[in-house]
Amino acid sequence: MISAAKKKGLSAIGSADALHPGWRRMWEDAVPIDTEDGVIVVPSAEVEDSNRVHHLILMEEFSSFSELHAILEPVPKDLSHTGRPRLRIGGEEIARRVHTLGGFIGPAHAFTPWTSLYARHNSVRECYGEEPIDFLELGLSADNSYGASIPDLQGIPFLSSSDAHGPDPGRLGREYTVLEVRELSPAGILESITGGHVIQNAGLFPEEGKYNRTACSRCYRQYTLEEAGGLGWKCPDDGGKIKKGVRDRARELSCGSPHPRPPYRHLIPLPEIIRHVLSRKSSDCRDVRTLYEQFLASFGDEIRVLTHVPVPDLSRVHEDTAMAIDSLRDGRVTLFPGGGGRYGTFSFE
Ligand SMILES: [Zn+2]
């Protein structure tokens, strides 16, 4: 994971799944991770509450997750064999316990039509009661414009993170958050997030996400909110369930003018760009991987390739890919939005 993060150009990652004893021990044994490899690992976990809402938890120390594990009694059966345990308590109670241990919590992929804050509730308070949230994770189908006009979220930092749970370069770092950090440590990162020092969010175009538009979860046919309502949220073609898109859900919750948010840089993972340029079916193809490695060998890491390296320099490695990256930087991208569980697609103009 550490070497994959470095190739991507990330200075910090979440450990994910820190409530899993074996996974947690693996990271604890790998200390001092932060100084040795130059990539900071923030202890993190995702949990599902009794209303099936997912929460992201961040802590300064792995030992705090061990303490959290202890106070989640009775320990659910699945805690030792799943990364994302289902708890029998609600969001407010989970947040209270996390805060007692000095941890931070916020809704994960907040707008998705399954297992999210806004799939189940109409407000932060409805889920977390008296407990405050420390951040909100946007999820792949949203950018920060989606939450900017939701009165509930004023002053809450937005995180764009990849939800990768693995080192695949098409997933790890497909979204990331740029922070101004005082100290290079998990504590420094958490202080920066909660202190409002997010200076940029970055990630997929929301349309690339698999829940951007309202659509049938079986055949992916897309509907307007009115059509879906008129059909009783059941697809007339195949009886599949129609799932409300993140864009429509965010619009429902929005009112008034948007509050200022950090800029959002829209990106497409480099393996996906190369796959598109070479017209391959999968970014796992050998020639896609080879060209990807050539770009990294020439310029260091993927984020640098996507955002910083001048196009003429990129052209020396592969001209068509360089042209595609140039289009991406200028926003010359045509998007075919995803929905119902199918990712969106793109082409360059
Ligand atoms: Zn259908």
PDB file of N, CA, C and O in Angstrom, residues 1-15 23 26-27 30 32-42 166-167 172:
ATOM      1  N   MET A   1       0.838  -1.216   0.000  1.00  0.00           N
ATOM      2  CA  MET A   1       0.000   0.000   0.000  1.00  0.00           C
ATOM      3  C   MET A   1       0.869   1.262   0.000  1.00  0.00           C
ATOM      4  O   MET A   1       0.568   2.223  -0.683  1.00  0.00           O
ATOM      5  N   ILE A   2       1.956   1.196   0.797  1.00  0.00           N
ATOM      6  CA  ILE A   2       2.821   2.374   0.907  1.00  0.00           C
ATOM      7  C   ILE A   2       3.468   2.684  -0.450  1.00  0.00           C
ATOM      8  O   ILE A   2       3.475   3.833  -0.892  1.00  0.00           O
ATOM      9  N   SER A   3       3.982   1.649  -1.131  1.00  0.00           N
ATOM     10  CA  SER A   3       4.645   1.930  -2.402  1.00  0.00           C
ATOM     11  C   SER A   3       3.617   2.363  -3.442  1.00  0.00           C
ATOM     12  O   SER A   3       3.893   3.221  -4.282  1.00  0.00           O
ATOM     13  N   ALA A   4       2.399   1.807  -3.377  1.00  0.00           N
ATOM     14  CA  ALA A   4       1.345   2.231  -4.310  1.00  0.00           C
ATOM     15  C   ALA A   4       0.988   3.693  -4.065  1.00  0.00           C
ATOM     16  O   ALA A   4       0.751   4.452  -5.008  1.00  0.00           O
ATOM     17  N   ALA A   5       0.952   4.099  -2.793  1.00  0.00           N
ATOM     18  CA  ALA A   5       0.631   5.504  -2.458  1.00  0.00           C
ATOM     19  C   ALA A   5       1.705   6.428  -3.001  1.00  0.00           C
ATOM     20  O   ALA A   5       1.409   7.503  -3.535  1.00  0.00           O
ATOM     21  N   LYS A   6       2.970   5.993  -2.883  1.00  0.00           N
ATOM     22  CA  LYS A   6       4.070   6.833  -3.382  1.00  0.00           C
ATOM     23  C   LYS A   6       4.005   6.985  -4.893  1.00  0.00           C
ATOM     24  O   LYS A   6       4.215   8.064  -5.430  1.00  0.00           O
ATOM     25  N   LYS A   7       3.696   5.877  -5.587  1.00  0.00           N
ATOM     26  CA  LYS A   7       3.578   5.946  -7.046  1.00  0.00           C
ATOM     27  C   LYS A   7       2.463   6.895  -7.455  1.00  0.00           C
ATOM     28  O   LYS A   7       2.524   7.558  -8.477  1.00  0.00           O
ATOM     29  N   LYS A   8       1.430   6.926  -6.657  1.00  0.00           N
ATOM     30  CA  LYS A   8       0.304   7.807  -6.961  1.00  0.00           C
ATOM     31  C   LYS A   8       0.666   9.271  -6.699  1.00  0.00           C
ATOM     32  O   LYS A   8       0.162  10.175  -7.344  1.00  0.00           O
ATOM     33  N   GLY A   9       1.532   9.488  -5.711  1.00  0.00           N
ATOM     34  CA  GLY A   9       1.889  10.855  -5.348  1.00  0.00           C
ATOM     35  C   GLY A   9       1.184  11.322  -4.095  1.00  0.00           C
ATOM     36  O   GLY A   9       1.046  12.527  -3.845  1.00  0.00           O
ATOM     37  N   LEU A  10       0.725  10.377  -3.289  1.00  0.00           N
ATOM     38  CA  LEU A  10       0.020  10.716  -2.042  1.00  0.00           C
ATOM     39  C   LEU A  10       1.026  10.802  -0.890  1.00  0.00           C
ATOM     40  O   LEU A  10       1.913   9.968  -0.782  1.00  0.00           O
ATOM     41  N   SER A  11       0.859  11.787  -0.017  1.00  0.00           N
ATOM     42  CA  SER A  11       1.737  11.899   1.153  1.00  0.00           C
ATOM     43  C   SER A  11       1.120  11.239   2.370  1.00  0.00           C
ATOM     44  O   SER A  11       1.782  11.051   3.380  1.00  0.00           O
ATOM     45  N   ALA A  12      -0.183  10.949   2.292  1.00  0.00           N
ATOM     46  CA  ALA A  12      -0.858  10.314   3.425  1.00  0.00           C
ATOM     47  C   ALA A  12      -2.001   9.466   2.904  1.00  0.00           C
ATOM     48  O   ALA A  12      -2.612   9.802   1.887  1.00  0.00           O
ATOM     49  N   ILE A  13      -2.260   8.368   3.587  1.00  0.00           N
ATOM     50  CA  ILE A  13      -3.432   7.547   3.265  1.00  0.00           C
ATOM     51  C   ILE A  13      -4.126   7.151   4.563  1.00  0.00           C
ATOM     52  O   ILE A  13      -3.508   7.194   5.631  1.00  0.00           O
ATOM     53  N   GLY A  14      -5.382   6.757   4.464  1.00  0.00           N
ATOM     54  CA  GLY A  14      -6.055   6.156   5.606  1.00  0.00           C
ATOM     55  C   GLY A  14      -5.724   4.667   5.608  1.00  0.00           C
ATOM     56  O   GLY A  14      -5.603   4.062   4.550  1.00  0.00           O
ATOM     57  N   SER A  15      -5.579   4.103   6.792  1.00  0.00           N
ATOM     58  CA  SER A  15      -5.262   2.662   6.873  1.00  0.00           C
ATOM     59  C   SER A  15      -6.426   1.835   6.365  1.00  0.00           C
ATOM     60  O   SER A  15      -6.245   0.738   5.857  1.00  0.00           O
ATOM     61  N   TRP A  23      -5.599  -6.693  10.769  1.00  0.00           N
ATOM     62  CA  TRP A  23      -5.171  -5.589   9.900  1.00  0.00           C
ATOM     63  C   TRP A  23      -4.523  -4.486  10.739  1.00  0.00           C
ATOM     64  O   TRP A  23      -3.485  -3.939  10.384  1.00  0.00           O
ATOM     65  N   MET A  26      -1.109  -5.468  11.856  1.00  0.00           N
ATOM     66  CA  MET A  26      -0.143  -5.381  10.775  1.00  0.00           C
ATOM     67  C   MET A  26       0.446  -3.967  10.670  1.00  0.00           C
ATOM     68  O   MET A  26       1.644  -3.780  10.538  1.00  0.00           O
ATOM     69  N   TRP A  27      -0.424  -2.962  10.767  1.00  0.00           N
ATOM     70  CA  TRP A  27       0.053  -1.583  10.688  1.00  0.00           C
ATOM     71  C   TRP A  27       0.872  -1.214  11.923  1.00  0.00           C
ATOM     72  O   TRP A  27       1.897  -0.550  11.829  1.00  0.00           O
ATOM     73  N   ALA A  30       4.243  -2.330  11.682  1.00  0.00           N
ATOM     74  CA  ALA A  30       5.015  -1.663  10.630  1.00  0.00           C
ATOM     75  C   ALA A  30       5.526  -0.290  11.061  1.00  0.00           C
ATOM     76  O   ALA A  30       6.209   0.382  10.320  1.00  0.00           O
ATOM     77  N   PRO A  32       7.945   2.541  12.674  1.00  0.00           N
ATOM     78  CA  PRO A  32       7.380   3.847  12.367  1.00  0.00           C
ATOM     79  C   PRO A  32       7.203   4.064  10.872  1.00  0.00           C
ATOM     80  O   PRO A  32       8.149   4.341  10.171  1.00  0.00           O
ATOM     81  N   ILE A  33       5.946   3.930  10.442  1.00  0.00           N
ATOM     82  CA  ILE A  33       5.607   4.058   9.034  1.00  0.00           C
ATOM     83  C   ILE A  33       5.865   5.483   8.540  1.00  0.00           C
ATOM     84  O   ILE A  33       6.416   5.693   7.478  1.00  0.00           O
ATOM     85  N   ASP A  34       5.469   6.449   9.372  1.00  0.00           N
ATOM     86  CA  ASP A  34       5.460   7.833   8.879  1.00  0.00           C
ATOM     87  C   ASP A  34       6.869   8.347   8.572  1.00  0.00           C
ATOM     88  O   ASP A  34       7.097   9.011   7.589  1.00  0.00           O
ATOM     89  N   THR A  35       7.836   7.994   9.389  1.00  0.00           N
ATOM     90  CA  THR A  35       9.170   8.522   9.151  1.00  0.00           C
ATOM     91  C   THR A  35       9.905   7.691   8.104  1.00  0.00           C
ATOM     92  O   THR A  35      10.607   8.219   7.260  1.00  0.00           O
ATOM     93  N   GLU A  36       9.705   6.397   8.131  1.00  0.00           N
ATOM     94  CA  GLU A  36      10.488   5.502   7.285  1.00  0.00           C
ATOM     95  C   GLU A  36      10.208   5.693   5.799  1.00  0.00           C
ATOM     96  O   GLU A  36      11.112   5.778   4.986  1.00  0.00           O
ATOM     97  N   ASP A  37       8.948   5.770   5.442  1.00  0.00           N
ATOM     98  CA  ASP A  37       8.610   5.742   4.026  1.00  0.00           C
ATOM     99  C   ASP A  37       8.122   7.068   3.463  1.00  0.00           C
ATOM    100  O   ASP A  37       7.838   7.173   2.293  1.00  0.00           O
ATOM    101  N   GLY A  38       7.968   8.044   4.310  1.00  0.00           N
ATOM    102  CA  GLY A  38       7.498   9.329   3.832  1.00  0.00           C
ATOM    103  C   GLY A  38       6.035   9.348   3.471  1.00  0.00           C
ATOM    104  O   GLY A  38       5.557  10.274   2.838  1.00  0.00           O
ATOM    105  N   VAL A  39       5.284   8.310   3.824  1.00  0.00           N
ATOM    106  CA  VAL A  39       3.832   8.321   3.633  1.00  0.00           C
ATOM    107  C   VAL A  39       3.193   8.135   5.008  1.00  0.00           C
ATOM    108  O   VAL A  39       3.492   7.171   5.707  1.00  0.00           O
ATOM    109  N   ILE A  40       2.354   9.080   5.372  1.00  0.00           N
ATOM    110  CA  ILE A  40       1.723   9.011   6.690  1.00  0.00           C
ATOM    111  C   ILE A  40       0.484   8.134   6.609  1.00  0.00           C
ATOM    112  O   ILE A  40      -0.312   8.274   5.674  1.00  0.00           O
ATOM    113  N   VAL A  41       0.346   7.237   7.556  1.00  0.00           N
ATOM    114  CA  VAL A  41      -0.834   6.378   7.588  1.00  0.00           C
ATOM    115  C   VAL A  41      -1.732   6.824   8.738  1.00  0.00           C
ATOM    116  O   VAL A  41      -1.353   6.742   9.901  1.00  0.00           O
ATOM    117  N   VAL A  42      -2.904   7.343   8.373  1.00  0.00           N
ATOM    118  CA  VAL A  42      -3.858   7.782   9.392  1.00  0.00           C
ATOM    119  C   VAL A  42      -4.768   6.599   9.719  1.00  0.00           C
ATOM    120  O   VAL A  42      -5.433   6.071   8.824  1.00  0.00           O
ATOM    121  N   GLY A 166      -7.422  -0.938  -1.222  1.00  0.00           N
ATOM    122  CA  GLY A 166      -6.444  -1.773  -1.913  1.00  0.00           C
ATOM    123  C   GLY A 166      -5.530  -0.902  -2.758  1.00  0.00           C
ATOM    124  O   GLY A 166      -5.804   0.277  -2.944  1.00  0.00           O
ATOM    125  N   PRO A 167      -4.439  -1.486  -3.289  1.00  0.00           N
ATOM    126  CA  PRO A 167      -3.422  -0.674  -3.971  1.00  0.00           C
ATOM    127  C   PRO A 167      -3.650  -0.447  -5.469  1.00  0.00           C
ATOM    128  O   PRO A 167      -2.839   0.192  -6.113  1.00  0.00           O
ATOM    129  N   LEU A 172      -6.915   3.538  -5.860  1.00  0.00           N
ATOM    130  CA  LEU A 172      -6.214   4.281  -4.813  1.00  0.00           C
ATOM    131  C   LEU A 172      -5.933   5.704  -5.300  1.00  0.00           C
ATOM    132  O   LEU A 172      -5.401   5.889  -6.384  1.00  0.00           O
TER     133      LEU A 172
END
